[in-house]
């Protein structure tokens, strides 16, 4: 994998169209995305791109500002010029992708290299623009309720044990969480000794989870945290 930028990506030659296959030009992806997000009033705060297989595979990542500085809304696009990856895109507050073609997020599109990418991307974003605020609102709601719940050391290790037993954390990730707790690592906006702080430690450690299981792991993790939160409210 190689880290690159938009300018360098646009210098990669686009293969000629074949009878049953059409490469999706990166310029067309950038132009369509810029056009639709600017029209929607989104502000791009950062873009981060990678290539593989001598520039023939592309992973494009864009982070957009939201009304809450604690959250960025991400769009990640996978593309290739060598037929190895059909165009895929995912978006949400938490998105993961890798060059084997796996991608996950709150919303996903997947297409073969035929027809008009502009039409496909336009349809995706036009149907998705309004969902951005709801995705952020859902993240804010969970952040706020977890932030209000103070937890004990016993509670922490009960939750971590369950996450480990349900394959949401491997040994390396579990040790990373424990080290962060022992070192007193804090996250902006997190209340000390809160369920939210533990959730941030866990999800940070999970960032290297393979996209093939990432969605399942994050879903199960959030379910476990929500269950413990709800059970705590009963007492």
PDB file of N, CA and C in Angstrom, residues 42-46 62-66 68 71-76 90-95 106-107 124-125 128-129 131-136:
ATOM      1  N   UNK A  42     -21.754  20.573   2.393  1.00  0.00           N
ATOM      2  CA  UNK A  42     -20.808  19.865   3.243  1.00  0.00           C
ATOM      3  C   UNK A  42     -19.429  20.499   3.134  1.00  0.00           C
ATOM      4  N   UNK A  43     -18.676  20.463   4.231  1.00  0.00           N
ATOM      5  CA  UNK A  43     -17.315  20.979   4.244  1.00  0.00           C
ATOM      6  C   UNK A  43     -16.336  19.830   4.408  1.00  0.00           C
ATOM      7  N   UNK A  44     -15.454  19.662   3.428  1.00  0.00           N
ATOM      8  CA  UNK A  44     -14.443  18.609   3.482  1.00  0.00           C
ATOM      9  C   UNK A  44     -13.326  19.047   4.420  1.00  0.00           C
ATOM     10  N   UNK A  45     -13.113  18.290   5.484  1.00  0.00           N
ATOM     11  CA  UNK A  45     -12.075  18.658   6.448  1.00  0.00           C
ATOM     12  C   UNK A  45     -10.764  17.939   6.170  1.00  0.00           C
ATOM     13  N   UNK A  46     -10.856  16.747   5.547  1.00  0.00           N
ATOM     14  CA  UNK A  46      -9.632  15.987   5.283  1.00  0.00           C
ATOM     15  C   UNK A  46      -9.909  14.913   4.250  1.00  0.00           C
ATOM     16  N   UNK A  62     -12.672  10.268   2.619  1.00  0.00           N
ATOM     17  CA  UNK A  62     -13.005  11.681   2.794  1.00  0.00           C
ATOM     18  C   UNK A  62     -13.700  11.868   4.142  1.00  0.00           C
ATOM     19  N   UNK A  63     -13.307  12.892   4.886  1.00  0.00           N
ATOM     20  CA  UNK A  63     -13.937  13.206   6.165  1.00  0.00           C
ATOM     21  C   UNK A  63     -14.569  14.591   6.075  1.00  0.00           C
ATOM     22  N   UNK A  64     -15.847  14.663   6.429  1.00  0.00           N
ATOM     23  CA  UNK A  64     -16.592  15.920   6.350  1.00  0.00           C
ATOM     24  C   UNK A  64     -16.985  16.401   7.739  1.00  0.00           C
ATOM     25  N   UNK A  65     -16.971  17.720   7.922  1.00  0.00           N
ATOM     26  CA  UNK A  65     -17.382  18.308   9.184  1.00  0.00           C
ATOM     27  C   UNK A  65     -18.872  18.065   9.418  1.00  0.00           C
ATOM     28  N   UNK A  66     -19.244  17.992  10.693  1.00  0.00           N
ATOM     29  CA  UNK A  66     -20.655  17.944  11.073  1.00  0.00           C
ATOM     30  C   UNK A  66     -20.907  19.092  12.048  1.00  0.00           C
ATOM     31  N   UNK A  68     -21.336  18.821  15.042  1.00  0.00           N
ATOM     32  CA  UNK A  68     -20.692  18.460  16.296  1.00  0.00           C
ATOM     33  C   UNK A  68     -19.210  18.190  16.037  1.00  0.00           C
ATOM     34  N   UNK A  71     -17.561  14.632  15.977  1.00  0.00           N
ATOM     35  CA  UNK A  71     -17.842  13.620  14.969  1.00  0.00           C
ATOM     36  C   UNK A  71     -17.524  14.119  13.566  1.00  0.00           C
ATOM     37  N   UNK A  72     -16.907  13.244  12.787  1.00  0.00           N
ATOM     38  CA  UNK A  72     -16.720  13.479  11.360  1.00  0.00           C
ATOM     39  C   UNK A  72     -17.584  12.468  10.607  1.00  0.00           C
ATOM     40  N   UNK A  73     -18.077  12.887   9.460  1.00  0.00           N
ATOM     41  CA  UNK A  73     -18.848  11.982   8.618  1.00  0.00           C
ATOM     42  C   UNK A  73     -17.942  11.530   7.475  1.00  0.00           C
ATOM     43  N   UNK A  74     -17.728  10.228   7.379  1.00  0.00           N
ATOM     44  CA  UNK A  74     -16.758   9.700   6.419  1.00  0.00           C
ATOM     45  C   UNK A  74     -17.426   9.080   5.193  1.00  0.00           C
ATOM     46  N   UNK A  75     -16.757   9.242   4.067  1.00  0.00           N
ATOM     47  CA  UNK A  75     -17.108   8.544   2.838  1.00  0.00           C
ATOM     48  C   UNK A  75     -15.849   7.831   2.370  1.00  0.00           C
ATOM     49  N   UNK A  76     -15.959   6.532   2.134  1.00  0.00           N
ATOM     50  CA  UNK A  76     -14.822   5.736   1.681  1.00  0.00           C
ATOM     51  C   UNK A  76     -15.202   5.047   0.373  1.00  0.00           C
ATOM     52  N   UNK A  90     -18.883   3.393   0.876  1.00  0.00           N
ATOM     53  CA  UNK A  90     -19.581   3.310   2.156  1.00  0.00           C
ATOM     54  C   UNK A  90     -19.476   4.650   2.852  1.00  0.00           C
ATOM     55  N   UNK A  91     -20.449   4.939   3.694  1.00  0.00           N
ATOM     56  CA  UNK A  91     -20.446   6.219   4.398  1.00  0.00           C
ATOM     57  C   UNK A  91     -21.040   6.050   5.780  1.00  0.00           C
ATOM     58  N   UNK A  92     -20.613   6.914   6.689  1.00  0.00           N
ATOM     59  CA  UNK A  92     -21.136   6.877   8.043  1.00  0.00           C
ATOM     60  C   UNK A  92     -20.165   7.507   9.016  1.00  0.00           C
ATOM     61  N   UNK A  93     -20.486   7.404  10.296  1.00  0.00           N
ATOM     62  CA  UNK A  93     -19.613   7.934  11.337  1.00  0.00           C
ATOM     63  C   UNK A  93     -18.431   6.996  11.552  1.00  0.00           C
ATOM     64  N   UNK A  94     -18.607   5.708  11.209  1.00  0.00           N
ATOM     65  CA  UNK A  94     -17.535   4.730  11.359  1.00  0.00           C
ATOM     66  C   UNK A  94     -17.500   3.843  10.119  1.00  0.00           C
ATOM     67  N   UNK A  95     -16.407   3.909   9.358  1.00  0.00           N
ATOM     68  CA  UNK A  95     -16.294   3.180   8.098  1.00  0.00           C
ATOM     69  C   UNK A  95     -14.967   2.444   8.056  1.00  0.00           C
ATOM     70  N   UNK A 106     -22.431   2.606   7.595  1.00  0.00           N
ATOM     71  CA  UNK A 106     -23.879   2.640   7.770  1.00  0.00           C
ATOM     72  C   UNK A 106     -24.619   2.440   6.454  1.00  0.00           C
ATOM     73  N   UNK A 107     -24.021   2.911   5.365  1.00  0.00           N
ATOM     74  CA  UNK A 107     -24.652   2.824   4.049  1.00  0.00           C
ATOM     75  C   UNK A 107     -23.604   2.415   3.018  1.00  0.00           C
ATOM     76  N   UNK A 124     -26.680   7.553  -5.370  1.00  0.00           N
ATOM     77  CA  UNK A 124     -26.295   7.179  -4.002  1.00  0.00           C
ATOM     78  C   UNK A 124     -26.312   8.393  -3.090  1.00  0.00           C
ATOM     79  N   UNK A 125     -25.629   9.455  -3.503  1.00  0.00           N
ATOM     80  CA  UNK A 125     -25.514  10.616  -2.635  1.00  0.00           C
ATOM     81  C   UNK A 125     -26.824  11.386  -2.501  1.00  0.00           C
ATOM     82  N   UNK A 128     -28.812   9.802  -0.011  1.00  0.00           N
ATOM     83  CA  UNK A 128     -28.106   9.626   1.241  1.00  0.00           C
ATOM     84  C   UNK A 128     -27.846  10.917   2.005  1.00  0.00           C
ATOM     85  N   UNK A 129     -27.812  12.033   1.291  1.00  0.00           N
ATOM     86  CA  UNK A 129     -27.471  13.324   1.892  1.00  0.00           C
ATOM     87  C   UNK A 129     -28.277  13.587   3.164  1.00  0.00           C
ATOM     88  N   UNK A 131     -29.516  11.590   5.216  1.00  0.00           N
ATOM     89  CA  UNK A 131     -29.281  10.634   6.296  1.00  0.00           C
ATOM     90  C   UNK A 131     -28.053  10.974   7.124  1.00  0.00           C
ATOM     91  N   UNK A 132     -27.260  11.896   6.633  1.00  0.00           N
ATOM     92  CA  UNK A 132     -26.046  12.276   7.348  1.00  0.00           C
ATOM     93  C   UNK A 132     -26.373  12.789   8.751  1.00  0.00           C
ATOM     94  N   UNK A 133     -27.320  13.709   8.856  1.00  0.00           N
ATOM     95  CA  UNK A 133     -27.657  14.299  10.152  1.00  0.00           C
ATOM     96  C   UNK A 133     -28.198  13.250  11.116  1.00  0.00           C
ATOM     97  N   UNK A 134     -28.979  12.291  10.595  1.00  0.00           N
ATOM     98  CA  UNK A 134     -29.524  11.260  11.468  1.00  0.00           C
ATOM     99  C   UNK A 134     -28.432  10.347  11.992  1.00  0.00           C
ATOM    100  N   UNK A 135     -27.461  10.024  11.130  1.00  0.00           N
ATOM    101  CA  UNK A 135     -26.349   9.176  11.564  1.00  0.00           C
ATOM    102  C   UNK A 135     -25.560   9.841  12.685  1.00  0.00           C
ATOM    103  N   UNK A 136     -25.333  11.152  12.555  1.00  0.00           N
ATOM    104  CA  UNK A 136     -24.616  11.897  13.594  1.00  0.00           C
ATOM    105  C   UNK A 136     -25.467  11.995  14.854  1.00  0.00           C
TER     106      UNK A 136
END
